[in-house]
Amino acid sequence: MRTIRGAVWACLGALLSAPAAGQTGALTPAQAELREIYRELVEINTADSAGDCTAAAQALAERLKAGGLPERDVQVIAPLGGPKKGNLVARYRGTGAKKPIMLLGHLDVVEAKREDWERDPFKLVEENGYFYARGAADDKAMVAAFAANLIRYRREGYRPERDLIQVATCDEEIIPSNFSGIVYLLKHHRSLIDSEFALNEGGGGLLDKDGRYLFLAIQAGEKVFQTYLLEVTNPGGHSSLPVKDNAITHLAAGLARLGAYDFPFRLSATTRSYFERMSRIARGQTAADMQAILREPPDAEAIARLAATPYNNSAFRTTCVATMLDAGHATNALPQRARATVNCRILPRESVAEVQRTLARVLADDKIRVTPTHEPTLSPPPPLTREILGPVETVGAQLWPGVPVVPTLLPGATDGRFTINAGIPTYGMSGMFRDPDGSGVHGLNERLRVRSLYEGQEFLYRVVKRYAGGR
Ligand SMILES: [Zn+2]
């Protein structure tokens, strides 16, 4: 692990000349162990269609047992009727003085088609300072790092004050009906995974386009995922004799009103802290705007300017957006039915029922029926206590001096919403810094900087030790 001075890793040239890029020779034993686990996990397809989480969970279990964890503490748990939906639960025993910590991550990945990718998505390719593969970043890097670190602790004879429970789940990417993974474990094996708090994906860190370290993220809270079906029905008729009362027109006009609407601006403890800290990292108008929205009352023009950046907008308001349309049954018939899917991402403490009422009010047409497609999973943001934040700041300052720690709200959804909902405060952190373009997560040519994998491993190694105490 090299220490990085200031927030400057200037250019790709520096990465290319770094010993870790392209060569395994320069790796420490712990890094080499991680690389092997990571490669093995990535090369087991765990997508929902043709993949097999159980195979990945078993591979991980074998690694942990070979690394010295007792057989009885390493389990692969698949739900009945889901032989390929296995999860791994492994317990690294401490003195038991305190309640366990959960090291959470998911084994499954989003689909990836070989013909669309530049490289085989299920082969770990190391090229120009990056690892490329489906799952390279989301989320096999973190799962592999947790496992490699447990093995490293074991070799070092580390005895924490709490048990460390690695939970590697299936079906995290199946939204909203994730029934085989963390939901299943919470329901049927709660005692096996019960923890005081959990570390999870959704944190990491952000680089700018020149590879400079902008901030180390600690994610505290997720938005609530809620989808609605909008439907207009109509008797229809012959399209040569149209009338104004048309199902498609009703729906389209309502969707246009929704598209123009902004839900109210609202800050939580997490997002207030996010904008406070980001206002010191940002420059010029953006920095001034971030300050201006923190005042009472917040500045409306500053809100509007910041909202042009999707992440900012998602951080300070609920969003609802049309994602699918389906209408009509023949080119020469008036539509009898028009349907749209609207996906909402609701601020953690906002009322889901209230959002539905707002939707109806904004659509402003009682011909448009609004129906939720599923029960929401609420996830109140976990508190960012000193006990949680302190170790992240300390280890962050050791590894990346001068790089600030910034709390974030996740606009997306992870397994964390279920653990939070079950009373296990869950925080996103990995120490794995990513490029500003999203690194191909859920998309094509997913990648992770080689350096980020090993930095994240070291960050997690140290931060978990600080949370767990002992020696
Ligand atoms: Zn993920």
Short mmCIF file of C-alpha atoms and ligand atoms in Angstrom, two decimals:
data_model
loop_
_atom_site.label_atom_id
_atom_site.label_comp_id
_atom_site.label_asym_id
_atom_site.label_seq_id
_atom_site.Cartn_x
_atom_site.Cartn_y
_atom_site.Cartn_z
CA MET A 1 0.00 0.00 0.00
CA ARG A 2 1.45 3.29 -1.01
CA THR A 3 0.43 6.44 0.75
CA ILE A 4 -0.83 9.14 -1.50
CA ARG A 5 0.29 12.67 -0.81
CA GLY A 6 -2.36 15.34 -1.15
CA ALA A 7 -5.22 14.84 -3.53
CA VAL A 8 -3.04 14.41 -6.53
CA TRP A 9 -2.54 11.38 -8.64
CA ALA A 10 -2.02 13.53 -11.61
CA CYS A 11 -2.43 11.46 -14.73
CA LEU A 12 -2.86 8.11 -16.32
CA GLY A 13 0.91 8.02 -16.88
CA ALA A 14 1.39 7.68 -13.15
CA LEU A 15 -1.03 4.77 -13.12
CA LEU A 16 0.68 3.02 -16.00
CA SER A 17 4.04 3.17 -14.32
CA ALA A 18 2.66 2.00 -10.98
CA PRO A 19 3.88 -1.50 -10.10
CA ALA A 20 0.36 -2.80 -9.55
CA ALA A 21 -0.72 -2.12 -13.13
CA GLY A 22 -0.60 -5.15 -15.36
CA GLN A 23 1.71 -7.15 -13.11
CA THR A 24 0.92 -9.39 -10.21
CA GLY A 25 4.58 -9.74 -9.31
CA ALA A 26 4.63 -6.60 -7.18
CA LEU A 27 1.62 -7.54 -5.08
CA THR A 28 1.80 -8.25 -1.37
CA PRO A 29 0.58 -11.73 -0.35
CA ALA A 30 -2.73 -10.20 0.84
CA GLN A 31 -3.16 -8.40 -2.48
CA ALA A 32 -2.34 -11.54 -4.45
CA GLU A 33 -4.91 -13.45 -2.38
CA LEU A 34 -7.51 -10.79 -3.11
CA ARG A 35 -6.74 -10.78 -6.81
CA GLU A 36 -7.26 -14.53 -7.01
CA ILE A 37 -10.57 -14.43 -5.11
CA TYR A 38 -11.72 -11.49 -7.21
CA ARG A 39 -10.79 -13.26 -10.45
CA GLU A 40 -12.57 -16.41 -9.39
CA LEU A 41 -15.75 -14.55 -8.41
CA VAL A 42 -15.84 -12.43 -11.55
CA GLU A 43 -15.38 -15.49 -13.75
CA ILE A 44 -18.41 -17.24 -12.27
CA ASN A 45 -21.44 -15.82 -14.06
CA THR A 46 -23.98 -14.76 -11.44
CA ALA A 47 -26.47 -12.90 -13.62
CA ASP A 48 -30.10 -13.89 -13.07
CA SER A 49 -30.61 -15.50 -16.52
CA ALA A 50 -27.77 -18.03 -16.83
CA GLY A 51 -25.79 -17.41 -13.70
CA ASP A 52 -25.27 -19.32 -10.48
CA CYS A 53 -24.83 -17.51 -7.16
CA THR A 54 -24.47 -20.81 -5.34
CA ALA A 55 -21.33 -21.62 -7.33
CA ALA A 56 -19.87 -18.24 -6.40
CA ALA A 57 -20.86 -18.62 -2.74
CA GLN A 58 -19.28 -22.08 -2.67
CA ALA A 59 -16.07 -20.82 -4.25
CA LEU A 60 -15.91 -18.09 -1.61
CA ALA A 61 -16.63 -20.60 1.15
CA GLU A 62 -13.76 -22.81 -0.04
CA ARG A 63 -11.38 -19.85 -0.03
CA LEU A 64 -12.38 -18.89 3.51
CA LYS A 65 -12.03 -22.42 4.80
CA ALA A 66 -8.66 -22.81 3.09
CA GLY A 67 -7.74 -19.52 4.74
CA GLY A 68 -8.39 -21.00 8.16
CA LEU A 69 -12.03 -20.27 9.00
CA PRO A 70 -13.58 -23.33 10.69
CA GLU A 71 -15.98 -25.36 8.60
CA ARG A 72 -18.92 -24.76 10.96
CA ASP A 73 -18.56 -20.96 10.61
CA VAL A 74 -18.82 -20.93 6.82
CA GLN A 75 -22.19 -21.66 5.25
CA VAL A 76 -23.80 -21.50 1.86
CA ILE A 77 -27.52 -20.94 2.21
CA ALA A 78 -29.86 -21.27 -0.75
CA PRO A 79 -33.61 -20.75 -0.41
CA LEU A 80 -35.90 -23.70 -1.06
CA GLY A 81 -36.70 -23.84 -4.76
CA GLY A 82 -33.72 -21.65 -5.62
CA PRO A 83 -30.75 -24.00 -5.98
CA LYS A 84 -28.76 -21.38 -7.89
CA LYS A 85 -29.64 -18.56 -5.51
CA GLY A 86 -27.14 -19.35 -2.79
CA ASN A 87 -25.79 -16.84 -0.29
CA LEU A 88 -22.62 -17.05 1.76
CA VAL A 89 -22.61 -16.42 5.51
CA ALA A 90 -19.23 -16.67 7.23
CA ARG A 91 -18.43 -15.79 10.81
CA TYR A 92 -15.01 -14.68 11.97
CA ARG A 93 -15.13 -15.10 15.70
CA GLY A 94 -14.07 -12.45 18.16
CA THR A 95 -14.22 -12.33 21.94
CA GLY A 96 -17.94 -11.59 21.82
CA ALA A 97 -17.55 -8.52 24.05
CA LYS A 98 -19.62 -6.52 21.58
CA LYS A 99 -22.28 -7.24 18.99
CA PRO A 100 -21.10 -8.36 15.52
CA ILE A 101 -20.51 -6.24 12.44
CA MET A 102 -21.93 -7.38 9.13
CA LEU A 103 -19.68 -7.16 6.08
CA LEU A 104 -22.32 -7.09 3.38
CA GLY A 105 -21.95 -7.40 -0.37
CA HIS A 106 -23.73 -9.07 -3.24
CA LEU A 107 -22.63 -11.89 -5.50
CA ASP A 108 -25.10 -11.44 -8.32
CA VAL A 109 -24.53 -9.12 -11.26
CA VAL A 110 -26.57 -7.34 -13.91
CA GLU A 111 -26.81 -9.14 -17.25
CA ALA A 112 -23.95 -8.66 -19.71
CA LYS A 113 -23.95 -9.74 -23.36
CA ARG A 114 -20.62 -10.79 -24.86
CA GLU A 115 -21.52 -9.34 -28.26
CA ASP A 116 -22.08 -5.88 -26.79
CA TRP A 117 -18.88 -5.80 -24.75
CA GLU A 118 -15.38 -5.09 -26.01
CA ARG A 119 -14.04 -7.97 -23.89
CA ASP A 120 -15.53 -11.12 -22.39
CA PRO A 121 -17.57 -9.78 -19.45
CA PHE A 122 -17.00 -12.96 -17.44
CA LYS A 123 -13.23 -12.98 -17.71
CA LEU A 124 -11.11 -10.75 -15.51
CA VAL A 125 -9.09 -8.56 -17.88
CA GLU A 126 -6.41 -6.26 -16.49
CA GLU A 127 -5.54 -3.57 -18.96
CA ASN A 128 -4.07 -0.06 -18.72
CA GLY A 129 -4.47 0.14 -14.97
CA TYR A 130 -8.07 -1.13 -14.94
CA PHE A 131 -9.84 -4.38 -14.27
CA TYR A 132 -12.64 -4.98 -16.77
CA ALA A 133 -15.49 -7.42 -16.14
CA ARG A 134 -19.14 -7.54 -15.18
CA GLY A 135 -19.10 -7.20 -11.41
CA ALA A 136 -15.59 -5.71 -11.43
CA ALA A 137 -16.97 -2.78 -9.45
CA ASP A 138 -20.52 -3.83 -8.54
CA ASP A 139 -20.02 -5.64 -6.25
CA LYS A 140 -17.46 -8.42 -6.49
CA ALA A 141 -14.51 -6.19 -5.61
CA MET A 142 -15.91 -5.48 -2.18
CA VAL A 143 -17.03 -9.06 -1.55
CA ALA A 144 -13.58 -10.33 -2.51
CA ALA A 145 -11.86 -7.68 -0.37
CA PHE A 146 -13.88 -8.63 2.71
CA ALA A 147 -13.01 -12.30 2.23
CA ALA A 148 -9.31 -11.65 1.58
CA ASN A 149 -9.19 -9.47 4.69
CA LEU A 150 -10.79 -12.16 6.87
CA ILE A 151 -8.06 -14.53 5.68
CA ARG A 152 -5.42 -11.90 6.43
CA TYR A 153 -6.83 -11.37 9.94
CA ARG A 154 -6.74 -15.09 10.49
CA ARG A 155 -3.12 -15.36 9.45
CA GLU A 156 -2.22 -12.51 11.75
CA GLY A 157 -4.08 -14.10 14.65
CA TYR A 158 -6.31 -11.07 15.02
CA ARG A 159 -8.94 -11.38 17.77
CA PRO A 160 -11.60 -8.67 17.47
CA GLU A 161 -14.01 -7.76 20.25
CA ARG A 162 -16.90 -8.58 17.98
CA ASP A 163 -17.61 -11.27 15.44
CA LEU A 164 -17.23 -10.19 11.82
CA ILE A 165 -19.96 -11.70 9.70
CA GLN A 166 -19.42 -11.74 5.98
CA VAL A 167 -22.73 -11.89 4.15
CA ALA A 168 -22.51 -12.26 0.36
CA THR A 169 -25.97 -12.28 -1.14
CA CYS A 170 -27.76 -13.23 -4.34
CA ASP A 171 -30.54 -11.31 -6.11
CA GLU A 172 -29.54 -7.84 -4.94
CA GLU A 173 -30.00 -6.63 -8.51
CA ILE A 174 -33.55 -8.00 -8.72
CA ILE A 175 -35.71 -5.01 -7.85
CA PRO A 176 -38.16 -4.86 -6.20
CA SER A 177 -38.61 -8.60 -5.64
CA ASN A 178 -35.38 -9.60 -3.97
CA PHE A 179 -36.64 -12.65 -2.10
CA SER A 180 -33.73 -15.09 -2.27
CA GLY A 181 -30.96 -12.93 -0.93
CA ILE A 182 -30.83 -10.62 2.05
CA VAL A 183 -34.62 -10.70 2.46
CA TYR A 184 -34.50 -14.46 2.79
CA LEU A 185 -31.60 -14.37 5.26
CA LEU A 186 -33.25 -11.73 7.42
CA LYS A 187 -36.46 -13.69 7.49
CA HIS A 188 -35.14 -17.20 8.04
CA HIS A 189 -31.61 -16.84 9.44
CA ARG A 190 -31.73 -13.62 11.41
CA SER A 191 -29.70 -14.97 14.34
CA LEU A 192 -26.95 -16.05 11.98
CA ILE A 193 -26.47 -12.56 10.57
CA ASP A 194 -27.71 -10.31 13.34
CA SER A 195 -25.34 -7.39 13.79
CA GLU A 196 -25.04 -4.02 15.45
CA PHE A 197 -24.43 -2.38 12.09
CA ALA A 198 -23.40 -3.28 8.56
CA LEU A 199 -20.83 -2.09 6.04
CA ASN A 200 -22.03 -2.29 2.48
CA GLU A 201 -21.56 -1.01 -1.09
CA GLY A 202 -22.86 2.40 -2.08
CA GLY A 203 -19.97 4.41 -0.65
CA GLY A 204 -16.52 4.40 -2.24
CA GLY A 205 -14.94 7.58 -3.40
CA LEU A 206 -14.92 9.91 -6.37
CA LEU A 207 -12.11 10.82 -8.75
CA ASP A 208 -12.27 13.69 -11.19
CA LYS A 209 -11.65 13.16 -14.88
CA ASP A 210 -7.92 13.70 -14.38
CA GLY A 211 -7.73 11.00 -11.72
CA ARG A 212 -7.52 13.38 -8.75
CA TYR A 213 -9.12 12.22 -5.51
CA LEU A 214 -12.14 14.42 -4.85
CA PHE A 215 -13.68 12.82 -1.79
CA LEU A 216 -14.03 9.63 0.19
CA ALA A 217 -17.73 8.82 0.50
CA ILE A 218 -19.63 7.37 3.40
CA GLN A 219 -23.14 6.59 2.32
CA ALA A 220 -25.77 6.97 5.02
CA GLY A 221 -29.23 6.35 3.66
CA GLU A 222 -30.94 5.27 0.48
CA LYS A 223 -33.93 6.64 -1.34
CA VAL A 224 -37.08 4.55 -1.30
CA PHE A 225 -37.82 2.76 -4.56
CA GLN A 226 -41.46 2.88 -5.56
CA THR A 227 -43.01 2.18 -8.95
CA TYR A 228 -46.51 3.16 -10.09
CA LEU A 229 -48.62 1.96 -12.97
CA LEU A 230 -50.59 4.74 -14.68
CA GLU A 231 -53.55 3.62 -16.73
CA VAL A 232 -56.27 5.23 -18.82
CA THR A 233 -59.04 3.12 -20.35
CA ASN A 234 -61.54 4.16 -22.98
CA PRO A 235 -64.28 2.49 -25.10
CA GLY A 236 -62.16 3.29 -28.19
CA GLY A 237 -63.65 3.12 -31.69
CA HIS A 238 -62.73 3.72 -35.34
CA SER A 239 -59.73 6.02 -35.82
CA SER A 240 -61.46 7.69 -38.81
CA LEU A 241 -63.91 9.20 -36.33
CA PRO A 242 -61.73 10.46 -33.47
CA VAL A 243 -63.02 12.19 -30.39
CA LYS A 244 -61.14 14.39 -27.92
CA ASP A 245 -61.57 11.86 -25.13
CA ASN A 246 -58.55 9.69 -26.10
CA ALA A 247 -56.67 7.38 -23.73
CA ILE A 248 -53.24 8.19 -25.19
CA THR A 249 -53.88 11.94 -25.16
CA HIS A 250 -55.01 11.86 -21.53
CA LEU A 251 -51.97 9.90 -20.45
CA ALA A 252 -49.48 11.87 -22.55
CA ALA A 253 -50.74 15.21 -21.26
CA GLY A 254 -50.52 13.98 -17.67
CA LEU A 255 -46.98 12.68 -18.24
CA ALA A 256 -45.95 16.02 -19.74
CA ARG A 257 -47.20 17.77 -16.57
CA LEU A 258 -45.30 15.27 -14.44
CA GLY A 259 -42.15 15.81 -16.52
CA ALA A 260 -42.31 19.53 -15.82
CA TYR A 261 -42.95 19.12 -12.11
CA ASP A 262 -40.33 19.26 -9.35
CA PHE A 263 -41.01 17.69 -5.99
CA PRO A 264 -40.25 19.94 -3.00
CA PHE A 265 -36.68 20.71 -1.98
CA ARG A 266 -35.73 19.03 1.28
CA LEU A 267 -32.47 18.38 3.11
CA SER A 268 -31.75 15.70 5.70
CA ALA A 269 -28.80 15.50 8.10
CA THR A 270 -26.91 13.45 5.49
CA THR A 271 -27.58 15.69 2.49
CA ARG A 272 -27.06 18.87 4.49
CA SER A 273 -23.66 17.57 5.46
CA TYR A 274 -23.05 16.50 1.85
CA PHE A 275 -23.66 19.98 0.45
CA GLU A 276 -21.74 21.64 3.29
CA ARG A 277 -18.65 19.58 2.60
CA MET A 278 -19.03 19.68 -1.18
CA SER A 279 -19.29 23.47 -1.09
CA ARG A 280 -15.67 23.42 0.10
CA ILE A 281 -14.58 21.10 -2.71
CA ALA A 282 -16.59 22.73 -5.51
CA ARG A 283 -15.62 26.07 -7.02
CA GLY A 284 -17.21 29.30 -8.28
CA GLN A 285 -20.95 29.47 -8.77
CA THR A 286 -21.49 25.85 -7.75
CA ALA A 287 -19.77 26.38 -4.40
CA ALA A 288 -21.78 29.56 -3.81
CA ASP A 289 -25.01 27.78 -4.76
CA MET A 290 -24.29 24.93 -2.36
CA GLN A 291 -23.87 27.46 0.43
CA ALA A 292 -27.01 29.30 -0.63
CA ILE A 293 -29.25 26.22 -0.40
CA LEU A 294 -28.10 25.62 3.18
CA ARG A 295 -29.46 28.98 4.35
CA GLU A 296 -32.94 29.53 5.68
CA PRO A 297 -34.87 30.00 3.45
CA PRO A 298 -32.83 28.24 0.76
CA ASP A 299 -32.16 30.23 -2.39
CA ALA A 300 -34.57 29.17 -5.15
CA GLU A 301 -32.29 30.14 -8.02
CA ALA A 302 -29.40 28.23 -6.48
CA ILE A 303 -31.65 25.17 -6.17
CA ALA A 304 -32.63 25.47 -9.83
CA ARG A 305 -29.02 25.79 -10.99
CA LEU A 306 -27.83 22.84 -8.87
CA ALA A 307 -30.79 20.73 -9.98
CA ALA A 308 -29.37 20.71 -13.51
CA THR A 309 -26.89 18.12 -12.19
CA PRO A 310 -28.88 14.89 -11.78
CA TYR A 311 -27.05 13.77 -8.62
CA ASN A 312 -27.70 17.07 -6.83
CA ASN A 313 -31.33 17.01 -7.88
CA SER A 314 -31.74 13.44 -6.65
CA ALA A 315 -30.11 14.33 -3.32
CA PHE A 316 -32.49 17.12 -2.39
CA ARG A 317 -35.82 15.98 -3.73
CA THR A 318 -38.01 13.01 -4.48
CA THR A 319 -38.08 12.23 -8.18
CA CYS A 320 -40.70 10.43 -10.28
CA VAL A 321 -40.00 9.72 -13.92
CA ALA A 322 -41.85 7.90 -16.69
CA THR A 323 -39.82 4.83 -17.66
CA MET A 324 -42.17 2.75 -19.86
CA LEU A 325 -45.13 3.30 -22.17
CA ASP A 326 -47.62 0.92 -23.70
CA ALA A 327 -50.78 2.00 -25.51
CA GLY A 328 -53.23 1.17 -28.28
CA HIS A 329 -54.00 -2.08 -30.07
CA ALA A 330 -54.26 -1.24 -33.80
CA THR A 331 -53.09 1.49 -36.19
CA ASN A 332 -56.67 2.16 -37.27
CA ALA A 333 -58.37 2.06 -33.86
CA LEU A 334 -58.84 4.56 -31.08
CA PRO A 335 -56.87 3.29 -28.07
CA GLN A 336 -58.83 1.40 -25.45
CA ARG A 337 -55.93 1.44 -23.07
CA ALA A 338 -52.82 3.53 -22.39
CA ARG A 339 -50.35 2.64 -19.70
CA ALA A 340 -47.18 4.13 -18.35
CA THR A 341 -44.73 3.04 -15.68
CA VAL A 342 -43.51 5.78 -13.39
CA ASN A 343 -40.54 5.07 -11.15
CA CYS A 344 -40.18 7.20 -8.04
CA ARG A 345 -37.14 7.55 -5.79
CA ILE A 346 -38.48 8.94 -2.58
CA LEU A 347 -36.45 10.80 0.05
CA PRO A 348 -35.97 8.50 3.06
CA ARG A 349 -38.27 10.31 5.47
CA GLU A 350 -40.95 11.37 3.02
CA SER A 351 -44.34 9.67 3.09
CA VAL A 352 -44.90 7.25 0.22
CA ALA A 353 -48.67 7.81 0.43
CA GLU A 354 -48.08 11.55 0.15
CA VAL A 355 -46.00 11.04 -2.99
CA GLN A 356 -48.85 9.11 -4.57
CA ARG A 357 -51.27 11.92 -3.74
CA THR A 358 -48.84 14.43 -5.24
CA LEU A 359 -48.59 12.30 -8.38
CA ALA A 360 -52.37 12.30 -8.75
CA ARG A 361 -52.51 16.06 -8.19
CA VAL A 362 -49.76 16.77 -10.75
CA LEU A 363 -51.20 14.40 -13.36
CA ALA A 364 -54.40 16.41 -12.81
CA ASP A 365 -56.69 14.07 -14.67
CA ASP A 366 -58.95 11.65 -12.85
CA LYS A 367 -59.05 9.44 -15.95
CA ILE A 368 -55.46 8.46 -15.09
CA ARG A 369 -55.53 5.69 -12.50
CA VAL A 370 -52.41 5.50 -10.33
CA THR A 371 -51.58 2.12 -8.74
CA PRO A 372 -48.42 1.19 -6.81
CA THR A 373 -46.88 -1.99 -8.26
CA HIS A 374 -45.43 -3.21 -4.96
CA GLU A 375 -45.17 -2.51 -1.26
CA PRO A 376 -42.40 0.00 -0.53
CA THR A 377 -39.43 -0.94 1.64
CA LEU A 378 -38.84 2.08 3.83
CA SER A 379 -35.30 2.85 4.92
CA PRO A 380 -34.85 5.68 7.39
CA PRO A 381 -31.28 7.02 7.09
CA PRO A 382 -28.94 5.54 9.71
CA PRO A 383 -27.35 8.06 12.08
CA LEU A 384 -23.84 9.23 11.27
CA THR A 385 -22.48 8.97 14.78
CA ARG A 386 -18.87 9.71 15.78
CA GLU A 387 -18.46 5.97 16.34
CA ILE A 388 -19.20 5.37 12.65
CA LEU A 389 -17.65 8.46 11.10
CA GLY A 390 -14.50 8.62 13.25
CA PRO A 391 -12.74 5.50 11.91
CA VAL A 392 -13.55 6.47 8.31
CA GLU A 393 -11.97 9.88 8.84
CA THR A 394 -8.93 8.46 10.60
CA VAL A 395 -8.20 5.74 8.05
CA GLY A 396 -9.11 8.09 5.19
CA ALA A 397 -6.53 10.59 6.46
CA GLN A 398 -3.89 7.84 6.69
CA LEU A 399 -4.42 6.59 3.15
CA TRP A 400 -5.43 9.78 1.35
CA PRO A 401 -4.17 12.76 3.33
CA GLY A 402 -6.11 15.92 2.58
CA VAL A 403 -9.00 14.14 0.84
CA PRO A 404 -12.24 15.02 2.64
CA VAL A 405 -14.82 12.51 3.84
CA VAL A 406 -18.27 13.32 2.48
CA PRO A 407 -21.55 11.74 3.62
CA THR A 408 -23.83 10.81 0.74
CA LEU A 409 -27.41 9.74 0.16
CA LEU A 410 -27.68 6.94 -2.38
CA PRO A 411 -30.24 7.73 -5.09
CA GLY A 412 -30.26 4.05 -6.05
CA ALA A 413 -31.12 1.06 -3.93
CA THR A 414 -29.04 -1.74 -2.43
CA ASP A 415 -29.53 -4.59 0.04
CA GLY A 416 -28.97 -1.88 2.64
CA ARG A 417 -32.59 -0.79 2.53
CA PHE A 418 -33.62 -4.20 3.83
CA THR A 419 -31.00 -4.36 6.57
CA ILE A 420 -31.80 -0.79 7.63
CA ASN A 421 -35.48 -1.64 7.62
CA ALA A 422 -34.71 -4.66 9.80
CA GLY A 423 -33.02 -2.43 12.38
CA ILE A 424 -29.39 -2.89 11.32
CA PRO A 425 -27.95 0.55 10.48
CA THR A 426 -26.08 0.14 7.20
CA TYR A 427 -23.35 2.34 5.81
CA GLY A 428 -21.83 2.37 2.35
CA MET A 429 -18.06 2.50 2.36
CA SER A 430 -15.35 0.75 0.38
CA GLY A 431 -12.43 3.14 -0.10
CA MET A 432 -12.59 2.19 -3.80
CA PHE A 433 -12.43 5.42 -5.75
CA ARG A 434 -14.21 5.49 -9.07
CA ASP A 435 -14.16 7.55 -12.22
CA PRO A 436 -16.77 10.30 -12.58
CA ASP A 437 -18.47 8.59 -15.55
CA GLY A 438 -19.95 5.76 -13.47
CA SER A 439 -17.30 3.18 -14.47
CA GLY A 440 -19.76 1.21 -16.61
CA VAL A 441 -21.64 -0.11 -13.57
CA HIS A 442 -24.82 -1.85 -14.85
CA GLY A 443 -23.64 -0.84 -18.36
CA LEU A 444 -20.99 -1.81 -20.87
CA ASN A 445 -17.33 -2.51 -20.12
CA GLU A 446 -17.66 -2.20 -16.35
CA ARG A 447 -14.32 -1.41 -14.81
CA LEU A 448 -12.43 -0.68 -11.62
CA ARG A 449 -9.01 0.93 -11.31
CA VAL A 450 -6.47 -1.68 -10.31
CA ARG A 451 -5.18 0.74 -7.70
CA SER A 452 -8.69 1.23 -6.31
CA LEU A 453 -9.13 -2.47 -5.64
CA TYR A 454 -6.03 -2.65 -3.46
CA GLU A 455 -6.62 0.71 -1.83
CA GLY A 456 -10.14 -0.37 -0.94
CA GLN A 457 -8.82 -3.63 0.49
CA GLU A 458 -6.44 -1.72 2.78
CA PHE A 459 -9.11 0.82 3.75
CA LEU A 460 -11.57 -1.92 4.69
CA TYR A 461 -8.87 -3.91 6.48
CA ARG A 462 -8.08 -0.95 8.72
CA VAL A 463 -11.55 0.47 9.19
CA VAL A 464 -13.08 -2.88 10.16
CA LYS A 465 -10.31 -3.35 12.75
CA ARG A 466 -11.09 0.05 14.24
CA TYR A 467 -14.79 -0.78 14.48
CA ALA A 468 -14.11 -4.23 15.87
CA GLY A 469 -11.39 -3.40 18.41
CA GLY A 470 -9.24 -6.16 19.89
CA ARG A 471 -5.79 -7.12 18.74
ZN ZN B 1 -24.42 -3.37 -6.26
#
